[in-house]
Amino acid sequence: MLQIKDLQAGIEGKEILKGINLTIQPGEVHAIMGPNGSGKSTLASVLAGRSDYEVTGGSVEFLGKDLLDLSPEARAGEGLFLAFQYPVEIPGLSTINFMKTAVNEVRKYRGQEALDAAEFLKLMKEKMNLVNIDKNLLTRSLNEGFSGGEKKRNEVFQMAMLEPRLAILDETDSGLDIDAIRIAAAGVNAVRSKENATLVITHYQRLLDYIVPDFVHVLYNGRIVKSGGKELALELEETGYSFLKNEMNIA
Amino acid sequence: MSTINIIKDKARELGTTQADALQPIRSAALASFDKLGVPAVKHEEWKYTRISQLFNQSYKIGTDTVDSKLNWELFRLPEFETANELVFINGVYNAAASTVRSAGLVVLPLEEAAKGEYASIVSKHLGHSAEYLKDGINALNTSFLVGGVFIGVNRSTEIEHPVYIYTINDGRAENVFAQPRTLVHVAANAGVMFVETYGSIGHADHFTNQVMEVVVEQDARIEYYKIQNDHAGASLVSTTHFRQVGKSYVHAVTISLNGAMVRNNLNMVMEAEYCESNMYGLYFTSDSCHVDNHTIVDNAKPHCLSNEYYKGILDGASTGVFNGKIFVRQDAQKINAFQSNKNILLSDTASVYTKPQLEIFADDVKCSHGCTIGRLDEEGLFYLRSRGITEATAKSLLLHSFAVDILEQVKPDAIRVYIDQLISERLGSYYGNAYPI
């Protein structure tokens, strides 16, 4: 589904990703872990198409298309979703209106008919129940004055609405207490299927107690330096990231 | 002969043809205009608005006869069927086209009001704006005081239906210079809502120099909405001078979407305790449109509250000016005055000049002010696009959401929806993409 080959990217002339290789198949859950500054969020941003980042080498193929060639909205249309680490507050735009526009633009991209008001409300209700989010939150201005947990839950709701093939969760656990993590994770699990895949980017292991990965990759200094099963996350939790520095220095 | 001299001659001529009760006021104003002249850019209040350039072309002077069959109906506002409608054509009140349906609402030619039952109100309040602020443009309007109206709202009357004011110019044949004049008196414990819109028939340039004085008595309430969306050759100086002589409530919203040079002077003179006034504005300009909002809030007495919030979206080579003056006189303790002005610049050639100006002489007051100028939020744009929304639609959504809190201040649903449609149409055509509601 997703094939990243020797991806190199940076910002303002500074190289951050120094050759990433990663393949994700439908139905899989991958976790990328790594210390601060290793390039985790850069990878998420590059995949979603944030224009501040410059790709200097390598390729990314998503469902047979050259992902890097697509605009952010086309990537979403193709089925890529990024749950933001810091969801943006937009006063004056309700989540409902935002999602109505987004769902119909994505449907248009996919050659589907736009949903009318009734169909949209039905879909919204279904997804609201699925991810356990309150309607009052959705009628308010997008993320404005939301708590950290509410913002992340809203991200999961948007993900459920857009039914992506690949969801990238960028530090979805950051700033959340354990209950909020559990709720967000439950939402993510509720929308998982055999056809879609999830890429969880996190600093800590605890989110992976709730979203159990098939593969764990350790990102360090712009490269994936270690890959393994879910036990690798537990190992990291024990030893921390300091071992990496030693290993890397020896290498 | 220069345009200014032609205008002055015309004003002098009025002195011989119009022998009504207002003639002394006209003569005095003409003398004042002679002395003050058209404000130049060296005048601090007119620094960014080069009004003198509007006098470089010739005009038909608005008090000349008008075409009675003019199709002003084009500009009718929603729900006009039940509204009171006052029509000004080339600056002159047109009684035949106007409809007054609400009981308790009195509409009279100013000349008539100056001698009847309302004579004392007229003599007390007509021209107060000129005494308050010496200004050549105001004097010029007063020197042509013909065809103006007096609008009175009787004591303890809630005017159920809105009062729509259409300020229309007939520019089919030649450029027009129009100078509408209104005196509004809202008596004690009365309530009324005005919506004013401006329009042109034909494509000639015109210049409207409007003065409106509004007196709000004890426990009276007034809402005032202005919608400015005229063509690119339409210039306007709109002076709206509120005098809150008793504890009262004023809610004013000014929406400026198009025009050549538009200058709004909005003055709130709070002469009584416990007055409340709200002033909101939205300007959304493109091409070479110039919109200047000059506001004054004058707190003369204690315990007053004023909220002021103006927002601007500027594109093309357009210019926005915001100048918010707040006076707090020595006796005006315990007042609250808030002011904010926020702007988004969409192009490198658009500009905005914003200036808060607070003069505080009391020591126990709460005043705040702030202004921002920025670009469209890149992070917000990426967020929306990452959800599959095209760049054009995302921009429209963001700009619309920026305007929403001003739109929400337009209380009547039909008018708010009408304005929202104007804005949404603009956002749509502007980005070549229909704005999704």
XYZ file of C-alpha atoms in Angstrom:
688
model
C 0.000 0.000 0.000
C 2.738 2.432 1.017
C 6.286 2.085 -0.171
C 8.851 4.566 1.035
C 12.220 4.213 -0.636
C 15.345 6.056 0.468
C 13.314 9.143 1.348
C 15.392 12.221 2.053
C 13.847 15.488 3.114
C 14.569 18.601 5.063
C 13.495 22.084 5.931
C 15.208 25.351 5.087
C 18.266 23.547 3.771
C 18.638 21.361 6.842
C 18.519 17.649 6.099
C 16.292 15.758 8.522
C 15.309 12.513 6.831
C 18.400 10.791 5.540
C 17.065 7.797 3.665
C 13.894 6.221 5.041
C 12.771 2.811 3.814
C 9.399 1.513 4.906
C 6.706 -0.692 3.396
C 3.195 -0.926 4.793
C 0.607 -3.487 3.651
C -3.168 -3.273 4.042
C -4.390 -4.302 7.481
C -1.078 -3.620 9.186
C -0.345 -1.342 12.080
C 3.136 0.133 12.142
C 4.622 2.202 14.903
C 7.486 4.580 14.493
C 9.235 5.481 17.683
C 12.260 7.527 18.355
C 13.727 10.274 20.501
C 12.946 13.945 20.051
C 14.444 15.386 16.901
C 14.843 12.047 15.171
C 12.541 13.091 12.310
C 9.235 11.438 13.281
C 7.017 14.454 12.705
C 8.962 15.425 9.608
C 8.123 12.044 8.119
C 4.427 12.564 8.904
C 4.499 16.082 7.428
C 6.273 14.989 4.262
C 3.781 12.177 3.724
C 0.810 14.559 4.187
C 2.348 17.151 1.877
C 3.238 20.074 4.101
C 4.910 22.562 1.792
C 7.541 23.802 4.252
C 9.427 20.562 3.763
C 11.546 19.861 0.763
C 12.022 16.349 -0.525
C 15.589 15.987 -1.771
C 15.632 12.333 -2.711
C 13.888 8.994 -2.789
C 10.319 8.087 -3.577
C 6.966 7.352 -1.948
C 4.386 5.199 -3.658
C 0.867 5.085 -2.255
C -1.651 2.674 -3.793
C 0.348 2.692 -7.002
C 0.642 6.478 -7.273
C 3.593 8.763 -6.774
C 2.479 10.343 -3.519
C 5.031 13.134 -3.594
C 3.577 14.380 -6.840
C 0.134 14.983 -5.308
C -1.265 18.051 -3.549
C -2.261 17.611 0.118
C -5.953 17.491 -0.876
C -5.293 14.860 -3.553
C -3.415 12.740 -1.011
C -6.495 12.907 1.211
C -8.620 12.022 -1.794
C -6.431 8.986 -2.430
C -7.026 7.874 1.129
C -4.230 9.293 3.253
C -5.082 10.879 6.580
C -2.837 12.672 9.038
C -4.028 13.151 12.612
C -2.182 16.302 13.624
C 0.020 16.516 16.648
C -1.241 20.071 17.107
C -4.698 20.361 15.522
C -5.316 23.891 14.270
C -7.943 26.120 15.862
C -10.209 27.850 13.359
C -12.637 30.300 14.960
C -15.807 30.788 12.952
C -15.785 27.381 11.242
C -17.713 24.584 12.934
C -16.435 21.023 12.752
C -19.733 20.041 11.131
C -19.405 22.529 8.267
C -15.749 21.690 7.908
C -16.462 17.965 7.698
C -19.398 18.435 5.353
C -17.120 20.277 2.957
C -14.289 17.790 3.399
C -16.426 14.671 2.984
C -18.023 16.008 -0.177
C -14.759 17.210 -1.683
C -13.194 13.831 -1.028
C -16.252 12.118 -2.540
C -15.960 14.366 -5.567
C -12.307 13.427 -5.908
C -13.266 9.766 -5.767
C -16.001 10.245 -8.356
C -18.817 9.728 -5.871
C -21.998 11.790 -5.581
C -22.081 14.462 -2.890
C -24.031 13.574 0.235
C -27.150 15.622 0.843
C -27.873 17.090 4.272
C -29.802 14.058 5.521
C -27.223 11.546 4.318
C -24.450 13.595 5.833
C -26.197 13.776 9.209
C -26.720 10.029 9.174
C -23.042 9.398 8.458
C -22.052 11.880 11.122
C -24.247 10.275 13.754
C -22.852 6.851 12.984
C -19.247 8.050 13.274
C -19.963 10.099 16.369
C -21.144 6.942 18.106
C -18.208 5.002 16.778
C -15.593 7.340 18.202
C -17.680 8.464 21.160
C -17.661 12.215 20.586
C -20.250 14.709 21.772
C -22.320 16.625 19.221
C -21.876 19.883 21.122
C -18.194 19.724 20.366
C -18.896 19.451 16.641
C -21.168 22.492 16.472
C -18.515 24.689 18.064
C -15.738 26.445 16.170
C -13.144 23.935 15.027
C -10.843 23.101 17.951
C -11.280 26.562 19.430
C -10.953 26.330 23.195
C -10.916 22.521 23.064
C -8.919 20.604 25.667
C -6.030 18.475 24.451
C -8.185 15.365 24.696
C -11.082 16.978 22.812
C -8.776 18.059 19.996
C -7.386 14.560 19.557
C -10.823 13.022 19.718
C -11.908 15.435 17.014
C -8.981 14.229 14.889
C -10.125 10.651 15.329
C -13.682 11.677 14.446
C -12.449 13.345 11.240
C -10.521 10.199 10.434
C -13.652 8.101 10.903
C -15.623 10.460 8.652
C -13.089 10.382 5.821
C -12.517 6.605 5.974
C -8.867 6.709 4.930
C -6.883 3.742 3.614
C -3.844 4.859 5.575
C -4.086 6.852 8.784
C -0.982 8.463 10.200
C -1.273 9.369 13.862
C 1.327 11.961 14.716
C 1.968 11.928 18.477
C -1.728 11.476 19.123
C -0.864 10.689 22.742
C 1.124 13.845 23.424
C -0.379 15.970 26.146
C -3.092 13.439 26.966
C -3.778 11.722 30.240
C -4.283 7.987 30.291
C -8.090 8.167 30.019
C -7.921 10.451 27.017
C -5.379 8.130 25.388
C -7.661 5.192 25.959
C -10.648 6.985 24.383
C -8.625 8.151 21.371
C -7.167 4.666 20.904
C -10.610 3.073 21.111
C -11.737 5.378 18.308
C -8.770 4.416 16.173
C -9.371 0.718 16.774
C -13.041 1.110 15.923
C -12.237 2.248 12.394
C -9.472 -0.294 11.709
C -10.108 -2.915 9.061
C -8.345 -5.430 6.846
C -8.273 -2.954 3.995
C -6.738 -0.036 5.775
C -3.504 0.503 7.588
C -2.301 2.659 10.451
C 1.009 4.347 11.072
C 1.405 5.404 14.678
C 4.111 7.895 15.450
C 4.901 8.166 19.093
C 7.564 8.947 21.587
C 6.250 6.674 24.313
C 5.245 3.071 24.389
C 1.997 3.604 26.324
C -0.200 4.397 23.309
C 0.874 1.047 21.868
C -0.765 -0.728 24.804
C -4.049 0.338 23.234
C -3.212 0.383 19.545
C -1.192 -2.778 19.240
C 1.302 -2.609 16.372
C 2.383 -5.421 14.088
C 5.707 -3.723 13.472
C 7.769 -1.253 15.435
C 10.481 0.851 13.852
C 12.996 2.995 15.625
C 13.823 6.253 13.928
C 17.066 7.883 14.880
C 18.867 10.754 13.254
C 16.743 10.576 10.100
C 17.018 6.825 9.551
C 15.167 3.717 10.655
C 17.859 1.993 12.665
C 15.934 -0.919 14.056
C 12.712 -2.760 13.234
C 10.930 -5.513 15.071
C 7.641 -6.723 16.474
C 5.624 -5.140 19.277
C 8.163 -6.417 21.829
C 10.637 -3.862 20.517
C 8.452 -1.118 21.946
C 8.533 -2.731 25.365
C 12.274 -3.093 25.127
C 12.596 0.609 24.355
C 10.394 1.417 27.310
C 12.856 -0.500 29.531
C 16.104 0.823 28.176
C 15.162 4.212 26.798
C 16.731 5.587 23.662
C 20.203 5.979 25.128
C 21.313 2.602 23.816
C 20.896 3.985 20.300
C 23.542 6.559 20.795
C 25.965 3.888 21.967
C 25.114 1.542 19.118
C 25.362 4.303 16.575
C 28.639 5.550 17.909
C 30.104 2.072 17.717
C 28.807 1.674 14.203
C -14.379 76.826 -13.784
C -13.221 74.284 -11.222
C -15.637 71.752 -9.818
C -15.368 73.284 -6.365
C -16.362 76.694 -7.722
C -19.274 75.246 -9.645
C -20.456 73.541 -6.459
C -20.109 76.747 -4.467
C -22.017 78.714 -7.089
C -24.758 76.153 -6.948
C -24.908 76.424 -3.164
C -25.096 80.214 -3.404
C -27.889 79.904 -5.940
C -29.868 77.816 -3.413
C -29.838 80.863 -1.157
C -31.923 82.774 -3.691
C -34.271 79.978 -4.786
C -34.934 78.280 -1.436
C -36.447 80.662 1.067
C -37.257 78.055 3.734
C -36.425 77.809 7.410
C -33.132 76.057 6.717
C -31.601 78.841 4.639
C -29.652 80.428 7.520
C -28.101 77.032 8.267
C -27.119 76.591 4.613
C -25.573 80.043 4.411
C -23.571 79.527 7.575
C -22.354 76.154 6.316
C -21.314 77.641 2.985
C -19.283 80.281 4.788
C -17.746 77.501 6.859
C -16.931 75.472 3.755
C -15.370 78.554 2.167
C -13.083 78.764 5.137
C -12.335 75.072 5.733
C -12.256 73.843 2.134
C -11.939 70.202 1.127
C -9.724 68.345 3.612
C -6.222 67.832 2.248
C -3.997 64.861 3.056
C -1.968 67.043 5.391
C -5.086 67.065 7.570
C -4.371 64.273 10.102
C -7.879 62.823 9.833
C -7.591 62.551 6.059
C -3.997 61.456 5.798
C -4.673 58.275 3.827
C -7.856 59.278 2.047
C -7.202 61.744 -0.727
C -10.686 63.140 -0.916
C -9.614 66.198 -2.907
C -9.046 64.041 -5.991
C -12.791 63.473 -6.198
C -13.179 67.154 -7.028
C -11.011 66.879 -10.109
C -13.888 65.766 -12.279
C -17.163 67.397 -13.212
C -20.508 66.304 -11.816
C -24.152 66.832 -12.256
C -25.203 68.331 -8.933
C -27.712 66.020 -7.321
C -30.387 68.558 -6.457
C -31.235 68.896 -10.141
C -34.371 67.110 -11.267
C -34.385 63.331 -11.238
C -36.031 60.715 -13.413
C -39.152 59.612 -11.568
C -39.220 56.264 -13.351
C -35.783 55.274 -12.191
C -35.560 51.568 -11.468
C -34.284 51.796 -7.909
C -36.217 48.602 -7.024
C -33.184 46.635 -8.202
C -31.598 47.365 -4.864
C -34.463 46.294 -2.633
C -33.468 44.364 0.469
C -35.025 41.063 1.548
C -38.456 41.259 3.162
C -38.993 44.729 1.732
C -42.688 43.908 1.362
C -43.214 44.571 5.038
C -40.476 47.149 5.582
C -40.551 50.910 5.645
C -38.624 52.054 2.607
C -37.025 55.459 2.229
C -35.519 56.244 -1.140
C -32.966 58.926 -1.909
C -32.161 59.552 -5.547
C -29.117 61.654 -6.313
C -29.125 62.669 -2.671
C -32.706 63.909 -2.628
C -35.449 62.177 -0.671
C -38.061 60.800 -3.032
C -41.389 60.654 -1.216
C -43.208 59.098 -4.161
C -40.929 56.076 -4.194
C -40.870 55.738 -0.415
C -43.255 53.840 1.835
C -43.818 54.485 5.508
C -46.010 51.793 7.029
C -45.217 51.623 10.721
C -47.334 53.600 13.150
C -45.178 55.803 15.323
C -42.634 56.357 12.578
C -42.666 59.905 11.251
C -40.918 60.828 8.033
C -40.992 64.467 6.932
C -38.971 66.664 4.630
C -36.460 68.471 6.844
C -37.731 71.860 5.664
C -41.179 70.945 6.953
C -40.002 69.371 10.196
C -38.079 72.570 10.912
C -41.288 74.536 11.411
C -43.890 72.134 12.859
C -44.191 69.958 15.923
C -40.592 68.810 15.635
C -39.124 72.307 15.194
C -37.412 72.360 18.575
C -35.804 68.952 17.986
C -34.590 70.041 14.567
C -33.175 73.306 15.782
C -31.485 71.607 18.715
C -29.888 68.720 16.854
C -29.555 69.528 13.163
C -25.922 70.384 12.540
C -24.622 69.029 15.819
C -22.101 66.883 13.967
C -20.557 70.007 12.443
C -20.281 71.724 15.783
C -18.749 68.591 17.217
C -16.142 68.217 14.544
C -15.268 71.061 12.212
C -14.923 69.484 8.838
C -15.158 70.945 5.344
C -16.894 67.879 3.977
C -19.638 68.082 6.573
C -20.018 71.816 5.926
C -20.321 71.121 2.223
C -23.221 68.748 2.825
C -24.964 71.272 5.052
C -24.542 74.065 2.525
C -26.746 71.953 0.222
C -29.389 71.134 2.790
C -32.206 70.463 0.346
C -34.290 67.324 0.009
C -33.225 65.908 3.356
C -35.517 64.114 5.767
C -36.427 64.084 9.374
C -37.158 60.609 10.757
C -38.850 60.544 14.119
C -39.705 57.557 16.256
C -42.421 58.413 18.733
C -42.061 57.914 22.422
C -42.423 54.349 23.751
C -42.929 52.936 20.288
C -41.203 49.799 19.109
C -41.096 50.057 15.329
C -41.922 46.526 14.334
C -40.690 46.622 10.765
C -37.232 47.728 9.756
C -36.563 51.034 8.059
C -34.664 50.468 4.819
C -32.819 53.423 3.359
C -31.792 53.248 -0.288
C -29.256 55.786 -1.410
C -29.350 55.545 -5.177
C -27.556 57.533 -7.843
C -28.608 57.827 -11.458
C -25.337 57.671 -13.339
C -26.703 56.769 -16.753
C -25.884 60.051 -18.420
C -23.248 61.821 -16.385
C -21.271 61.821 -13.154
C -23.345 62.626 -10.103
C -22.546 64.527 -6.938
C -25.154 63.689 -4.283
C -25.505 64.912 -0.725
C -28.237 63.142 1.220
C -29.057 64.443 4.658
C -31.000 62.855 7.483
C -31.870 63.719 11.033
C -33.152 60.810 13.099
C -34.769 61.278 16.475
C -35.514 58.200 18.553
C -37.690 59.392 21.428
C -37.586 58.030 24.962
C -38.176 54.309 25.337
C -38.570 53.769 21.589
C -36.844 51.160 19.446
C -36.022 51.068 15.740
C -33.825 49.285 13.243
C -32.301 50.786 10.093
C -30.673 49.050 7.168
C -29.047 51.228 4.578
C -27.764 50.228 1.198
C -26.250 52.127 -1.707
C -26.661 51.575 -5.404
C -26.028 53.005 -8.845
C -28.036 52.936 -12.018
C -25.623 53.278 -14.925
C -21.885 53.280 -14.827
C -20.833 56.919 -14.519
C -18.697 57.872 -11.544
C -20.391 59.447 -8.619
C -19.594 60.936 -5.292
C -22.037 60.798 -2.420
C -21.373 63.000 0.561
C -23.821 61.903 3.186
C -24.508 63.238 6.662
C -26.803 61.515 9.075
C -27.373 62.713 12.591
C -29.077 60.417 15.045
C -30.361 61.453 18.453
C -31.101 58.674 20.906
C -33.098 59.594 23.992
C -33.464 57.958 27.410
C -34.034 54.176 27.271
C -34.204 54.171 23.485
C -32.671 51.434 21.321
C -31.401 51.554 17.786
C -29.777 49.095 15.435
C -28.105 50.479 12.331
C -26.739 48.381 9.489
C -24.941 49.817 6.479
C -24.196 47.732 3.412
C -21.786 49.284 0.942
C -21.362 47.300 -2.237
C -21.497 49.873 -5.010
C -19.523 49.793 -8.259
C -15.858 50.676 -8.659
C -16.597 54.269 -9.695
C -18.769 55.037 -6.691
C -17.226 57.157 -3.970
C -18.847 57.828 -0.653
C -18.253 59.849 2.460
C -20.783 58.672 4.997
C -20.871 60.572 8.249
C -23.108 59.018 10.882
C -23.196 60.948 14.078
C -24.920 59.379 17.074
C -25.786 61.446 20.062
C -26.852 59.388 23.064
C -28.513 62.070 25.137
C -30.058 59.616 27.607
C -29.159 56.136 28.814
C -29.604 54.257 25.585
C -28.405 51.438 23.333
C -26.840 51.712 19.888
C -25.736 48.790 17.759
C -24.096 49.706 14.459
C -22.583 47.403 11.839
C -20.857 48.710 8.714
C -20.203 46.268 5.881
C -18.056 47.614 3.027
C -17.572 45.331 0.056
C -16.946 47.585 -2.900
C -16.690 51.145 -4.138
C -14.031 53.550 -5.346
C -13.223 55.606 -2.279
C -15.382 54.938 0.756
C -14.990 56.895 3.949
C -17.164 56.172 6.957
C -17.157 58.605 9.850
C -18.973 56.953 12.706
C -19.254 59.039 15.849
C -20.749 57.899 19.138
C -21.169 60.771 21.513
C -22.266 59.351 24.852
C -23.693 62.252 26.769
C -25.488 60.297 29.488
C -24.608 57.681 32.079
C -25.033 53.978 31.413
C -25.066 54.257 27.636
C -24.068 51.244 25.601
C -22.805 51.342 22.066
C -21.549 48.592 19.799
C -19.706 49.317 16.601
C -18.786 46.529 14.256
C -17.371 46.639 10.782
C -16.203 44.387 8.008
C -14.386 45.572 4.905
C -13.552 43.119 2.159
C -11.874 44.944 -0.689
C -10.086 44.165 -3.905
C -8.753 45.917 -7.019
C -8.230 49.594 -6.231
C -11.059 49.962 -3.723
C -10.280 52.211 -0.774
C -12.236 51.897 2.466
C -11.569 54.155 5.420
C -13.386 53.735 8.732
C -12.886 56.597 11.126
C -14.687 56.121 14.395
C -15.053 58.213 17.506
C -16.358 57.053 20.858
C -16.741 59.970 23.208
C -17.404 59.118 26.828
C -18.622 62.222 28.587
C -20.378 60.561 31.509
C -19.653 57.637 33.858
C -20.629 53.972 33.566
C -20.819 53.716 29.791
C -19.854 50.666 27.769
C -18.581 50.584 24.211
C -17.491 47.640 22.094
C -15.746 48.210 18.841
C -14.594 45.459 16.525
C -13.589 45.950 12.886
C -12.174 43.348 10.563
C -10.673 43.703 7.110
C -9.785 41.421 4.228
C -7.767 43.250 1.598
C -6.793 41.993 -1.803
C -5.502 43.394 -5.081
C -4.220 46.938 -4.772
C -6.937 47.878 -2.304
C -6.452 49.960 0.806
C -8.031 49.781 4.223
C -7.849 52.467 6.873
C -9.040 52.123 10.434
C -8.804 54.943 12.910
C -10.465 54.438 16.247
C -10.560 57.386 18.556
C -11.781 56.966 22.103
C -12.180 59.962 24.385
C -12.756 59.471 28.062
C -13.595 62.818 29.617
C -12.639 63.668 33.155
C -16.086 62.894 34.584
C -16.463 59.611 32.745
C -15.352 57.288 35.554
C -16.054 53.551 35.517
C -16.500 53.309 31.799
C -15.529 50.262 29.747
C -14.264 50.782 26.225
C -13.009 47.958 24.044
C -11.549 48.263 20.599
C -10.063 45.767 18.193
C -9.110 45.811 14.528
C -7.886 42.734 12.664
C -6.762 42.559 9.068
C -5.769 39.944 6.544
C -3.743 41.029 3.548
C -4.170 38.687 0.593
C -1.770 40.319 -1.822
C 1.551 42.109 -1.803
C -0.028 45.235 -3.231
C -2.855 45.626 -0.712
C -2.282 47.895 2.232
C -3.833 48.745 5.531
C -3.297 51.607 7.939
C -4.661 51.051 11.410
C -4.476 53.377 14.348
C -6.062 53.245 17.779
C -6.158 56.621 19.438
C -7.127 56.809 23.088
C -7.370 60.025 25.020
C -8.184 59.287 28.629
C -8.690 61.966 31.254
C -10.452 59.883 33.923
C -8.515 57.604 36.250
C -10.889 54.737 37.028
C -11.727 53.306 33.630
C -11.146 50.140 31.663
C -10.021 50.573 28.075
C -8.425 48.083 25.769
C -7.354 48.222 22.184
C -5.461 46.081 19.762
C -4.834 45.623 16.095
C -3.359 42.913 13.950
C -2.299 42.651 10.329
C -1.439 39.287 8.896
C -1.729 36.892 6.021
C -4.067 33.995 5.595
C -3.075 31.358 8.150
C -0.826 28.841 6.327
C -1.189 26.264 9.047
C -4.993 26.473 8.879
C -4.842 26.221 5.100
C -2.739 23.048 5.274
C -5.030 21.577 7.909
C -8.072 22.022 5.677
C -6.279 20.772 2.577
C -5.031 17.702 4.420
C -8.711 16.779 4.828
C -9.233 16.774 1.085
C -10.498 20.339 0.694
C -9.075 22.028 -2.397
C -6.870 25.047 -1.882
C -9.444 27.431 -3.359
C -12.265 26.178 -1.161
C -10.001 26.100 1.875
C -9.140 29.770 1.334
C -12.818 30.641 0.992
C -13.667 28.764 4.158
C -10.902 30.440 6.127
C -11.834 33.919 4.931
C -15.477 33.281 5.608
C -14.687 32.027 9.092
C -12.643 35.182 9.671
C -15.679 37.300 8.796
C -18.171 35.279 10.807
C -17.968 37.072 14.123
C -18.800 40.386 12.457
C -21.592 38.798 10.417
C -23.059 37.422 13.623
C -23.529 40.976 14.814
C -26.109 41.506 12.095
C -29.104 40.466 14.150
C -32.010 40.251 11.669
C -31.754 36.860 9.961
C -32.828 38.011 6.499
C -30.240 40.780 6.382
C -27.481 38.609 7.784
C -28.177 35.919 5.182
C -28.256 38.605 2.479
C -24.851 39.944 3.505
C -23.489 36.443 3.922
C -24.532 35.688 0.357
C -22.770 38.789 -0.937
C -19.615 37.711 0.846
C -19.904 34.091 -0.213
C -20.477 35.105 -3.833
C -17.391 37.235 -3.644
C -15.364 34.398 -2.139
C -16.660 32.097 -4.836
C -16.052 34.269 -7.872
C -12.854 35.429 -6.360
C -11.336 31.983 -6.137
C -13.203 30.624 -9.116
C -14.952 28.166 -6.869
C -18.423 28.229 -5.372
C -18.287 28.643 -1.648
C -19.990 25.658 -0.028
C -22.468 26.690 2.628
